[in-house]
PDB file of C-alpha atoms in Angstrom:
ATOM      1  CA  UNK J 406      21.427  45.782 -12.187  1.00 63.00           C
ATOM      2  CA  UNK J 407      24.849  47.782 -11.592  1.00 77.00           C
ATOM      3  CA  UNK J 408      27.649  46.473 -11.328  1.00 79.00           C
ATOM      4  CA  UNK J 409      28.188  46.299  -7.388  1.00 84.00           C
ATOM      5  CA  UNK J 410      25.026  44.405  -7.397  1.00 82.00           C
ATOM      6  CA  UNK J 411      25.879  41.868  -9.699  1.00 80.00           C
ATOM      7  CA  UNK J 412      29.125  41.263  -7.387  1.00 86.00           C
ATOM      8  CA  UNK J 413      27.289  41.192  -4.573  1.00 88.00           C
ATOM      9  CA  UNK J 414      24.653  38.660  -6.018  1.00 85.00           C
ATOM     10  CA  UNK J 415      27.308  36.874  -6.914  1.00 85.00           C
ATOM     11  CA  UNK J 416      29.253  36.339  -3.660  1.00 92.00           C
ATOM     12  CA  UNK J 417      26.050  36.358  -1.541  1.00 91.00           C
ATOM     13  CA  UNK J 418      25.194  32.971  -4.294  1.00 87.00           C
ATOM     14  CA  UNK J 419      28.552  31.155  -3.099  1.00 91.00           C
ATOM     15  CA  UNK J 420      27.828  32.243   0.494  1.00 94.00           C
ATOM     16  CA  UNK J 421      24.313  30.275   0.115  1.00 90.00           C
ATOM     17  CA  UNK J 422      25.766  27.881  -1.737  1.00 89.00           C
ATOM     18  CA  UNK J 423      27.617  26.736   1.123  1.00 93.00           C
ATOM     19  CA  UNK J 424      24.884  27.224   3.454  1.00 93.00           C
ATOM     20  CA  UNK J 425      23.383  23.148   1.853  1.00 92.00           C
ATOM     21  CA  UNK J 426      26.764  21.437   2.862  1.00 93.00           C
ATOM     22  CA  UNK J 427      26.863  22.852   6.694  1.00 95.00           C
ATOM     23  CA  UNK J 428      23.363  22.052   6.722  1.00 95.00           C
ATOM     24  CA  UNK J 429      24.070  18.446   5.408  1.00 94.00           C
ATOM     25  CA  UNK J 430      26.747  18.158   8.587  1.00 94.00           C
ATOM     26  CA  UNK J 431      24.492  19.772  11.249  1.00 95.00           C
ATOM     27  CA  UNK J 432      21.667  17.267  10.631  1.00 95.00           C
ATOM     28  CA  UNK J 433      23.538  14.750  10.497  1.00 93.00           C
ATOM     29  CA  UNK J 434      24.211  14.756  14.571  1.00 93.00           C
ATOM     30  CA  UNK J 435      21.564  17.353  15.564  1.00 95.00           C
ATOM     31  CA  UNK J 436      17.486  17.502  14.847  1.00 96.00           C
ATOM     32  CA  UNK J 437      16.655  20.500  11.980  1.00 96.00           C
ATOM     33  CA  UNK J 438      15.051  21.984  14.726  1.00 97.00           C
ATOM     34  CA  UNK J 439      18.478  22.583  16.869  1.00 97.00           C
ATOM     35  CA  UNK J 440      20.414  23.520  13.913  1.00 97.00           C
ATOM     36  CA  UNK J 441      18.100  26.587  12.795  1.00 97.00           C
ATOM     37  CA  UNK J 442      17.925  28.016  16.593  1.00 97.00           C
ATOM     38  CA  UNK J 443      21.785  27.686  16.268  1.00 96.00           C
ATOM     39  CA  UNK J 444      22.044  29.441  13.057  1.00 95.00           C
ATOM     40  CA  UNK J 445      19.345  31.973  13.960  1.00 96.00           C
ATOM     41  CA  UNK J 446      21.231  33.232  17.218  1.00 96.00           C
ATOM     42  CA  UNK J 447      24.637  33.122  15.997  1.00 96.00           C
ATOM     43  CA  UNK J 448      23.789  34.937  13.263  1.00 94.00           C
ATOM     44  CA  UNK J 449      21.708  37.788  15.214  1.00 94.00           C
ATOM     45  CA  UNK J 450      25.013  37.978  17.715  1.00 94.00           C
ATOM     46  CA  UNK J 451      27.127  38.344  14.932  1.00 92.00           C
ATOM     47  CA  UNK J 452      25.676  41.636  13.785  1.00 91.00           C
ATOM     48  CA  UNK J 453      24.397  43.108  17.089  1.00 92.00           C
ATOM     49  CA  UNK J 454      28.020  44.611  17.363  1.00 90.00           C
ATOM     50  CA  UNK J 455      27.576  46.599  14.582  1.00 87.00           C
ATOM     51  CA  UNK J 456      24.122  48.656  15.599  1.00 88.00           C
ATOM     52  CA  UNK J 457      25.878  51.153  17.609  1.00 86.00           C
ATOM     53  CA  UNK J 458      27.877  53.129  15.246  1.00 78.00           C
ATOM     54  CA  UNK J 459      24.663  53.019  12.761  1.00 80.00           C
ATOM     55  CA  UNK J 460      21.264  53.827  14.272  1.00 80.00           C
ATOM     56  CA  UNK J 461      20.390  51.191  16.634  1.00 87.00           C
ATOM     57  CA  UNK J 462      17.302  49.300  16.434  1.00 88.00           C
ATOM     58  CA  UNK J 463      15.142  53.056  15.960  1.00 88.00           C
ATOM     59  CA  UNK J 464      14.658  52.706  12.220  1.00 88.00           C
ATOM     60  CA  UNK J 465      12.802  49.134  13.491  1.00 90.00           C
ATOM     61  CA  UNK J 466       9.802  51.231  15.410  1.00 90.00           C
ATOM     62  CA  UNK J 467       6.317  49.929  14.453  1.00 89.00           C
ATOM     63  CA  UNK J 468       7.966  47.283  12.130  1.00 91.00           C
ATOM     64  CA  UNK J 469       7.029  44.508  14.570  1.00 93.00           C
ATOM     65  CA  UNK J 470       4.365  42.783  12.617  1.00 95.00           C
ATOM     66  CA  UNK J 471       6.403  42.383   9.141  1.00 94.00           C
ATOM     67  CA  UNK J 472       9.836  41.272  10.374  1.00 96.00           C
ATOM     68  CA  UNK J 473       8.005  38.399  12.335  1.00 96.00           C
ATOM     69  CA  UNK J 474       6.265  37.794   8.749  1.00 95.00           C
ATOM     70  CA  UNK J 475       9.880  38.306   7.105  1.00 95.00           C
ATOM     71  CA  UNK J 476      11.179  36.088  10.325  1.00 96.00           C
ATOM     72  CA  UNK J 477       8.823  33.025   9.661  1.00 97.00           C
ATOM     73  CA  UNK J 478       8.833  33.257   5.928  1.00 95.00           C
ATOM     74  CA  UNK J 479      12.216  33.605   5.535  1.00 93.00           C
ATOM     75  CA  UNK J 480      13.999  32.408   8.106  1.00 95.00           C
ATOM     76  CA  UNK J 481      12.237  29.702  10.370  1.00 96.00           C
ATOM     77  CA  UNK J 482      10.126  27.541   7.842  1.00 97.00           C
ATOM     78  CA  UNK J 483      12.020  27.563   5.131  1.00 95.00           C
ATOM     79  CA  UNK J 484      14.923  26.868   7.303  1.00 95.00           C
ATOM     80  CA  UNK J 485      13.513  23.661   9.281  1.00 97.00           C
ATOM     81  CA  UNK J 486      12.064  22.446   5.701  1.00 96.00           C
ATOM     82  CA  UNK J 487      15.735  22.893   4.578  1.00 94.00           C
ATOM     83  CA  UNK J 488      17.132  20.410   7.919  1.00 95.00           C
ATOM     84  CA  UNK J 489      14.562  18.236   6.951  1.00 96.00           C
ATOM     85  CA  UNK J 490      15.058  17.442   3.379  1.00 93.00           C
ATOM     86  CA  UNK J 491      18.941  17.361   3.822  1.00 93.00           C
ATOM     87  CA  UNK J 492      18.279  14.367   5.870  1.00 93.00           C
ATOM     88  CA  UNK J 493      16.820  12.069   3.308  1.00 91.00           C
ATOM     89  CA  UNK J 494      18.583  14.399   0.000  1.00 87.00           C
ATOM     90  CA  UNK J 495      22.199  15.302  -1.388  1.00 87.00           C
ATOM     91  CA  UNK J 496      22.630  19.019  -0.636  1.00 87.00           C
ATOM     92  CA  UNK J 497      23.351  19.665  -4.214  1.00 82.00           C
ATOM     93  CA  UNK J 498      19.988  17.983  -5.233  1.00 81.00           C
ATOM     94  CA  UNK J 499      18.257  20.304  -2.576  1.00 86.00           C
ATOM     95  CA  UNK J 500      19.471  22.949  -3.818  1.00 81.00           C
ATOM     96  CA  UNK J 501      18.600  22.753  -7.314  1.00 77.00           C
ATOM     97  CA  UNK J 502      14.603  22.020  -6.523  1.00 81.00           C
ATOM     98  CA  UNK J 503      14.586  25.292  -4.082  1.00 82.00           C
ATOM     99  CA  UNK J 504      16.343  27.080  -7.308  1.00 75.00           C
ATOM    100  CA  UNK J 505      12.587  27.244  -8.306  1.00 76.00           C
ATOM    101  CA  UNK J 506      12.271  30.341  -6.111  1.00 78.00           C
ATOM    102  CA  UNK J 507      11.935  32.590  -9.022  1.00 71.00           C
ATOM    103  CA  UNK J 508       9.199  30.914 -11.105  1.00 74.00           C
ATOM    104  CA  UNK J 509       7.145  30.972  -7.585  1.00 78.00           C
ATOM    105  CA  UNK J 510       8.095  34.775  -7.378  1.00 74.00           C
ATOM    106  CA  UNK J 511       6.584  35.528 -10.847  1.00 73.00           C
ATOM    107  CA  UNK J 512       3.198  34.015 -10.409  1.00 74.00           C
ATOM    108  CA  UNK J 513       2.606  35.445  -7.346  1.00 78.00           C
ATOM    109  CA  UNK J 514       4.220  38.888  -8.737  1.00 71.00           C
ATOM    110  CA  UNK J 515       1.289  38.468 -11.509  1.00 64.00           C
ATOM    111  CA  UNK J 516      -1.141  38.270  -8.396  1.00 67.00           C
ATOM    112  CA  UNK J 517       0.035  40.954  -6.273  1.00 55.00           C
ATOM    113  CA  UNK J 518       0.040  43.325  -9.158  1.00 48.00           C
ATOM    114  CA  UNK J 519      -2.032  42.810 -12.480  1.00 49.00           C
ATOM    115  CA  UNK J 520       0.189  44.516 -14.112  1.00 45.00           C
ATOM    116  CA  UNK J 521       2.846  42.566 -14.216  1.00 43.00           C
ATOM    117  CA  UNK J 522       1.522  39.413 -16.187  1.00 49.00           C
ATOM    118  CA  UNK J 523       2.796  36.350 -17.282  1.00 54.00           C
ATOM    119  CA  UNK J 524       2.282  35.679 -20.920  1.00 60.00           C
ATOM    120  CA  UNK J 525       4.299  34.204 -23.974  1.00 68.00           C
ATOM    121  CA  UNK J 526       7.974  33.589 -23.506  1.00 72.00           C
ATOM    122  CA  UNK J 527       7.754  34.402 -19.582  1.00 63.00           C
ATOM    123  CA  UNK J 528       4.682  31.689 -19.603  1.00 68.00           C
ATOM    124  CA  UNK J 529       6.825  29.142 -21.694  1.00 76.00           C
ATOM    125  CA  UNK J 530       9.918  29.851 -18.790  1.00 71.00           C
ATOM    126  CA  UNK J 531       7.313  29.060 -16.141  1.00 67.00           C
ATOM    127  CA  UNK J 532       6.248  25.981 -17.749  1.00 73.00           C
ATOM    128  CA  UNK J 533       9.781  24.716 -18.535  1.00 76.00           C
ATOM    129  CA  UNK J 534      11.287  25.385 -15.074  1.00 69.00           C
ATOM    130  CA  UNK J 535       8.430  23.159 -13.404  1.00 71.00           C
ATOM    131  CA  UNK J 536       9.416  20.333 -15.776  1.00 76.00           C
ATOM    132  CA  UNK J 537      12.358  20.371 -14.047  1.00 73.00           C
ATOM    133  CA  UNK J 538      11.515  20.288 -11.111  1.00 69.00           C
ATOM    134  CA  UNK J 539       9.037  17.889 -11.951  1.00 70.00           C
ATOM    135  CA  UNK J 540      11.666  15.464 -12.960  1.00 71.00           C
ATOM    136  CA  UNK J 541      13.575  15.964  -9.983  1.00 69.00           C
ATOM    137  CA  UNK J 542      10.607  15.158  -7.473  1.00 66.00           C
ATOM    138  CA  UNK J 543       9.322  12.300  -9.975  1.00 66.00           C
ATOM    139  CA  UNK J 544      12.704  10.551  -9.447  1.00 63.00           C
ATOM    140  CA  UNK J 545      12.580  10.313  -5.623  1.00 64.00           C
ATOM    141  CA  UNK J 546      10.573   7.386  -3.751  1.00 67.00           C
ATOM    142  CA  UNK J 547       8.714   7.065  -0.434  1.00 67.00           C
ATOM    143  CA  UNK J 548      10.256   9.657   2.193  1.00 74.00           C
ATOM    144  CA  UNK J 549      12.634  11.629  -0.374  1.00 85.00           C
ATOM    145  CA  UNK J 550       9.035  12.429  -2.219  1.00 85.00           C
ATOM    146  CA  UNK J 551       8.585  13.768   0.746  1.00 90.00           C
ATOM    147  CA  UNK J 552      11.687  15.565   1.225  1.00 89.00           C
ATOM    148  CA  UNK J 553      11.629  17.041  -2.277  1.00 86.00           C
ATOM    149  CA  UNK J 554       8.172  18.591  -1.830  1.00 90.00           C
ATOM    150  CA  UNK J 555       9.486  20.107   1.125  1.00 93.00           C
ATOM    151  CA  UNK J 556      11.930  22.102  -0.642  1.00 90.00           C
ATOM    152  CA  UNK J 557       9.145  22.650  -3.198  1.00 90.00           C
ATOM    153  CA  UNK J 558       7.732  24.656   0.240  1.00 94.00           C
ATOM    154  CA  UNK J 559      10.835  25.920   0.649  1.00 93.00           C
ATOM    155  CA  UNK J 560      11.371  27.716  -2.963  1.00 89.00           C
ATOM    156  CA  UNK J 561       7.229  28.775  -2.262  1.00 92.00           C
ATOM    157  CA  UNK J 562       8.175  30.406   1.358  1.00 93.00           C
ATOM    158  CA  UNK J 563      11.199  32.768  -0.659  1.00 90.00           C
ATOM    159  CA  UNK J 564       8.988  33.667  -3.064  1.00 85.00           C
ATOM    160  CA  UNK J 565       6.481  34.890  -0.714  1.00 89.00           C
ATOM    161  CA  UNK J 566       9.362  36.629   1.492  1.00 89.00           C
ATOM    162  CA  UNK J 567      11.203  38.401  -1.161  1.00 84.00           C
ATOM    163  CA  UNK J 568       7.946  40.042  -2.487  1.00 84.00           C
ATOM    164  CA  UNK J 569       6.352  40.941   0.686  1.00 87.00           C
ATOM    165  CA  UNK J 570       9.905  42.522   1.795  1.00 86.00           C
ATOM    166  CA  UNK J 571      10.425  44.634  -1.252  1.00 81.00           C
ATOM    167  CA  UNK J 572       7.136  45.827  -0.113  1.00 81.00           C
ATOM    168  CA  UNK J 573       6.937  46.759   3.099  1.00 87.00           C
ATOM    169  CA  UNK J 574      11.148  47.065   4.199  1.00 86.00           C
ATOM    170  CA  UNK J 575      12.638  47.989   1.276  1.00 79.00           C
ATOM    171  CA  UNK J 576      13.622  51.416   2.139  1.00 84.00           C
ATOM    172  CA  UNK J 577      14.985  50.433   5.778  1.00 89.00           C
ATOM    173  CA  UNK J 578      18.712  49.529   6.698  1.00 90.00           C
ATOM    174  CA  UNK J 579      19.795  46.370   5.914  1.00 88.00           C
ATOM    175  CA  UNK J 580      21.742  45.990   9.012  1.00 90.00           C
ATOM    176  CA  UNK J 581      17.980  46.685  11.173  1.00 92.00           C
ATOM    177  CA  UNK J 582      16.364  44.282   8.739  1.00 92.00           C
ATOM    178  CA  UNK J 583      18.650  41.031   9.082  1.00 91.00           C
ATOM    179  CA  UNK J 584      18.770  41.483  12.929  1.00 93.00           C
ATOM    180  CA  UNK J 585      15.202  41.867  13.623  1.00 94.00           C
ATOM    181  CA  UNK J 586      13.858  39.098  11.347  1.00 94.00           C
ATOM    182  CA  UNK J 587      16.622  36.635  12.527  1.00 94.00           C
ATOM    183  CA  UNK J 588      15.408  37.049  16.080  1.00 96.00           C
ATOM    184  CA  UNK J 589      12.264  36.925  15.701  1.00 96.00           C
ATOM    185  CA  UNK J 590      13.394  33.842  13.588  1.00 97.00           C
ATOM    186  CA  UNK J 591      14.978  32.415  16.634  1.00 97.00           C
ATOM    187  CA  UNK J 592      12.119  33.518  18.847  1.00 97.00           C
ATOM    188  CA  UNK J 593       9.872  31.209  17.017  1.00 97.00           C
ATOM    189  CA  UNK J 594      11.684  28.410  16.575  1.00 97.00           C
ATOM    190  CA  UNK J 595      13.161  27.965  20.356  1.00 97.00           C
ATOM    191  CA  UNK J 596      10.392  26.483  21.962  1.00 96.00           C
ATOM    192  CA  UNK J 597      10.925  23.290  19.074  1.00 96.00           C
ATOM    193  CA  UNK J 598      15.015  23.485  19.198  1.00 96.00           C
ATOM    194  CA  UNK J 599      15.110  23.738  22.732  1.00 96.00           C
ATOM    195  CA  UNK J 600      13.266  20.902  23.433  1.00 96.00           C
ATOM    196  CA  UNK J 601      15.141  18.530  20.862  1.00 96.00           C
ATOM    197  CA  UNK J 602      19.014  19.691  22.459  1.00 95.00           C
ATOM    198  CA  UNK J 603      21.024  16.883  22.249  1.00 93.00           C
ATOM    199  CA  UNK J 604      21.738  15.291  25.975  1.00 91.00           C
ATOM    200  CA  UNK J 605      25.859  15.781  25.238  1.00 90.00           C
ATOM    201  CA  UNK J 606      28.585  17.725  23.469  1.00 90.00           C
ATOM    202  CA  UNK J 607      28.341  17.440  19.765  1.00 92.00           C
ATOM    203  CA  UNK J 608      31.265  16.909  17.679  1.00 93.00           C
ATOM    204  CA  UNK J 609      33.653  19.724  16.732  1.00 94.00           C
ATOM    205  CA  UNK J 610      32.891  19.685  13.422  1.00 94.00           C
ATOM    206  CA  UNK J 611      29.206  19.541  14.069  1.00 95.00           C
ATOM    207  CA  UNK J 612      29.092  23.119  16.249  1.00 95.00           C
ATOM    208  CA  UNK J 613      31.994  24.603  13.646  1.00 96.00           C
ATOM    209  CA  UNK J 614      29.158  23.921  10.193  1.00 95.00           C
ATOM    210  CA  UNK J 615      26.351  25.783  12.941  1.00 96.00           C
ATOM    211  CA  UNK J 616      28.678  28.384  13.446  1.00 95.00           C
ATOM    212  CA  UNK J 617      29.409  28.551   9.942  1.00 95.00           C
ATOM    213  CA  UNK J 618      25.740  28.777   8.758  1.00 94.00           C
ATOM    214  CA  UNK J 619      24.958  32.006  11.582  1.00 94.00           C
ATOM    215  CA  UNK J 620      27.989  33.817  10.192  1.00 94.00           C
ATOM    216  CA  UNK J 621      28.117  33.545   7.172  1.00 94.00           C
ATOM    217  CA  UNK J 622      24.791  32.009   5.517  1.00 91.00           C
ATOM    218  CA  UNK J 623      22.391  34.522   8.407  1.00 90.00           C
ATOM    219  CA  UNK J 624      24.796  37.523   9.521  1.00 89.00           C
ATOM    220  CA  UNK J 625      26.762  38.363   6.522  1.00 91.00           C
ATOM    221  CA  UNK J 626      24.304  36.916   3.361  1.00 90.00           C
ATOM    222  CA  UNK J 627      21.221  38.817   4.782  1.00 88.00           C
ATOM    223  CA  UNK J 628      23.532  41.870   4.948  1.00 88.00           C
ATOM    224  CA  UNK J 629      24.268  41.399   1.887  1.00 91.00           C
ATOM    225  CA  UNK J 630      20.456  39.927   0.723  1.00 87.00           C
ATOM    226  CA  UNK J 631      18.472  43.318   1.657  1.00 86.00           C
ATOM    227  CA  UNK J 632      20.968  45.441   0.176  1.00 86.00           C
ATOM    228  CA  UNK J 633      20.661  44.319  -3.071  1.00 86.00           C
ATOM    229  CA  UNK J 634      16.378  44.408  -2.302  1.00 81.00           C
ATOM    230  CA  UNK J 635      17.354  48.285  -1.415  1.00 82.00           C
ATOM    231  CA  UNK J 636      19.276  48.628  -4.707  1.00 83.00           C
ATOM    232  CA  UNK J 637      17.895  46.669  -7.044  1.00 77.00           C
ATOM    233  CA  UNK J 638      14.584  45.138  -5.969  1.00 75.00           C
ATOM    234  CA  UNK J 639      13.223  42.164  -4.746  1.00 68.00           C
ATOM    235  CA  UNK J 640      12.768  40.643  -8.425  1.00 63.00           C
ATOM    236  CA  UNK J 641      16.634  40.953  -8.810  1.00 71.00           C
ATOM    237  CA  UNK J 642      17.593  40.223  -5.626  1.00 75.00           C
ATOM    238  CA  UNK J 643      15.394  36.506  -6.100  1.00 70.00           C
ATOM    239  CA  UNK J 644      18.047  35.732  -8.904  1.00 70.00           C
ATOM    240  CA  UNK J 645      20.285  34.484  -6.434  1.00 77.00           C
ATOM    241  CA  UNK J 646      19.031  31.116  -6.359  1.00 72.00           C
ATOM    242  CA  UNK J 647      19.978  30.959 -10.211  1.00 68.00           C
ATOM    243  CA  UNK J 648      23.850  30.575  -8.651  1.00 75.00           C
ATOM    244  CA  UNK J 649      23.319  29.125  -5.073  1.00 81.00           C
ATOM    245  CA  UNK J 650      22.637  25.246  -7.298  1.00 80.00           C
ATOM    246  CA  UNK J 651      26.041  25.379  -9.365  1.00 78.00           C
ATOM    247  CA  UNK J 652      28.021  26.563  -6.107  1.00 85.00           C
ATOM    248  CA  UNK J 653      25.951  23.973  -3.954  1.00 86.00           C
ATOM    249  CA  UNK J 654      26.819  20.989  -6.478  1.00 82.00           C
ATOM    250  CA  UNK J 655      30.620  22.307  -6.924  1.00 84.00           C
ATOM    251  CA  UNK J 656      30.677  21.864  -2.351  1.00 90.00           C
ATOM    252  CA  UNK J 657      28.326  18.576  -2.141  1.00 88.00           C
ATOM    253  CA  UNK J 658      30.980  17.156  -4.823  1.00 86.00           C
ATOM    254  CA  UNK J 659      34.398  18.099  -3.461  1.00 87.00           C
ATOM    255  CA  UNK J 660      33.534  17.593  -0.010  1.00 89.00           C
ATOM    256  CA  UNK J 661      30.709  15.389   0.585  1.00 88.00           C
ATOM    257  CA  UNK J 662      31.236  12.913  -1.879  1.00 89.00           C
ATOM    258  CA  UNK J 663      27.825  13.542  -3.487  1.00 85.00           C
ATOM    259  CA  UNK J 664      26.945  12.012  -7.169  1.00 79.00           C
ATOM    260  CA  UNK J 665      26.454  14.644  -9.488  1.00 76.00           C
ATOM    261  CA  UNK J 666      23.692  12.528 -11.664  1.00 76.00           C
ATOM    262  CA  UNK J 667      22.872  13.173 -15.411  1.00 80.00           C
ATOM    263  CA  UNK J 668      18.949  13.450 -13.459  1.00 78.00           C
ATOM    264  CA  UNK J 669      20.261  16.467 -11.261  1.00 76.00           C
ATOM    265  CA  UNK J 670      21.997  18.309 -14.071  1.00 80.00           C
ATOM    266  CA  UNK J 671      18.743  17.993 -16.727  1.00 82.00           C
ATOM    267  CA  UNK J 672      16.905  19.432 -13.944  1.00 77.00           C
ATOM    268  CA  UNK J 673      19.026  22.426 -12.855  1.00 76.00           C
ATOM    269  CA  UNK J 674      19.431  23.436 -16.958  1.00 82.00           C
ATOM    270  CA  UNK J 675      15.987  23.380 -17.541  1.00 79.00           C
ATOM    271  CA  UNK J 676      15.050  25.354 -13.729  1.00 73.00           C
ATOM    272  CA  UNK J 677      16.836  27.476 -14.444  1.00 74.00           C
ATOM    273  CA  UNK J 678      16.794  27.793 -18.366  1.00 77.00           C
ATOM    274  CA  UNK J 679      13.170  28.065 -17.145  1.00 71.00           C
ATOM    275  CA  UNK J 680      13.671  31.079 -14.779  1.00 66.00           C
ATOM    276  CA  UNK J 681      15.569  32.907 -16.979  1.00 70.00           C
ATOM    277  CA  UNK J 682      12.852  32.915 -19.386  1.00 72.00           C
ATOM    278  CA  UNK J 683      10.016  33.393 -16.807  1.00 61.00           C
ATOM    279  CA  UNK J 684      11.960  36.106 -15.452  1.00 57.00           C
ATOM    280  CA  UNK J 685      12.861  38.074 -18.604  1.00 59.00           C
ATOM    281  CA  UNK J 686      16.489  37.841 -18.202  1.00 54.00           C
ATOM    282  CA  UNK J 687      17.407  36.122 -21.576  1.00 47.00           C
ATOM    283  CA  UNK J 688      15.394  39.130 -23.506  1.00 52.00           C
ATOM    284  CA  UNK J 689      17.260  41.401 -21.572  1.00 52.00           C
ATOM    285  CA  UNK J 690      20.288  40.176 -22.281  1.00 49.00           C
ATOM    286  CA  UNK J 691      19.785  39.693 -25.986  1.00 49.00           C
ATOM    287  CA  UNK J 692      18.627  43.560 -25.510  1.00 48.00           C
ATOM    288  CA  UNK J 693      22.100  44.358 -24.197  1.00 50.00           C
ATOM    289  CA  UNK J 694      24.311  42.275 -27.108  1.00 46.00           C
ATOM    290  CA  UNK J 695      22.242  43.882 -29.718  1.00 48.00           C
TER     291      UNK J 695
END
């Protein structure tokens, strides 16, 4: 990975990161259902301005059928599972069990292609990083069991997403990409968030974290999100979610007031201890230092 890819991992990682906090404030006054529409068509007006000057939707032609895939996958379930869990779960918690993303993305790579499989050190990483998030879900009770597995679905639905778009839009514009999955995103989920609008006004604070999750955690991270697919690949560009948990703790900390539990920190070392093995980015860097 160069180095502008590394930067941008990093700064799309504290983007994300954020994302669990204004998701924590949007369900707490709207249903999960509301706040993804929100975030879906703020984001997708956000970077409609730019098309003009860069190609319009053409490079998009016949590319119907995978950015709905790419819409559901990445955007609309995931999203709603996301709303959902934050309603019963600290952010920071959430986002350490969807930090599983990458151990998901190396089984299935194994699938997909049966020449990329998973044996000694990667299959110990595999096996450690579900420990951990083992421990996490074994710690919740009653409808937080439920709200952890749903992130479980929600690390499963990334996995899926990031391989099947390194397949099939890898070599398309980034800017093309992020618009036309995050409205057909929106497209799907309208007919639930419309129904479930709220009869009033919500607060100020409500509609600013909505705003703040199509701007920056849709618009600008999926900008950023399929450029480093371009660049790098999809297996690189999944080691985001090795960040998004430290930045997402750091936010639900300062300003949520969230515990950050001895439970929550076993679990994110050994995650993503676990990825890092599964992944094959400790041999890697061993390679480098020697």
């Amino acid at each position: 990975m160069s180095r502008r890819d590394a930067l941008l991992l990093l700064l799309l990682s504290a983007i994300w990161g954020s994302s669990f906090l204004f998701i924590k404030l949007g369900v707490d006054a709207l249903e999960p259902s509301v706040v993804v529409l929100g975030r879906l068509v703020v984001g997708t007006l956000v970077l409609l301005p730019l098309l003009p000057g860069r190609g319009g939707l053409a490079p998009l032609r016949g590319r119907l059928v995978p950015l709905v895939v790419l819409g559901a996958l990445n955007n609309a379930v995931p999203f709603w599972l996301l709303g959902f869990a934050e309603t019963r779960l600290d952010s920071g918690l959430t986002a350490v069990i969807q930090a599983a993303a990458p151990i998901f993305t190396v089984l299935l790579a194994s699938r997909i292609d049966v020449t990329q499989t998973v044996s000694g050190v990667r299959l110990l990483g595999v096996a450690v990083g579900f420990v951990g998030v083992a421990l996490l879900v074994g710690v919740q009770r009653g409808g937080e069991l439920t709200a952890a597995l749903a992130v479980i679905g929600v690390a499963l639905c990334y996995a899926v997403s990031v391989l099947y778009a390194g397949r099939t839009v890898r070599g398309l514009p980034p800017l093309q990409v992020s618009i036309g999955q995050l409205a057909c995103a929106a497209v799907l989920i309208a007919p639930f968030g419309v129904t479930q609008l709220p009869p009033g006004l919500p607060q100020a604070r409500v509609l600013l974290a909505v705003a703040a999750l199509g701007v920056l955690g849709s618009g600008i991270a999926y900008l950023l999100y399929f450029a480093i697919i371009a660049s790098a690949g999809a297996s690189r560009a999944i080691l985001v979610t090795y960040l998004v948990p430290a930045f997402a703790l750091v936010y639900g900390g300062v300003f949520l007031d969230e515990a950050l539990t001895a439970t929550a920190l076993a679990g994110l070392a050994l995650v993503l201890g676990g990825t890092a093995l599964a992944t094959g980015r400790m041999r890697a860097a061993r390679a480098r230092a020697r």
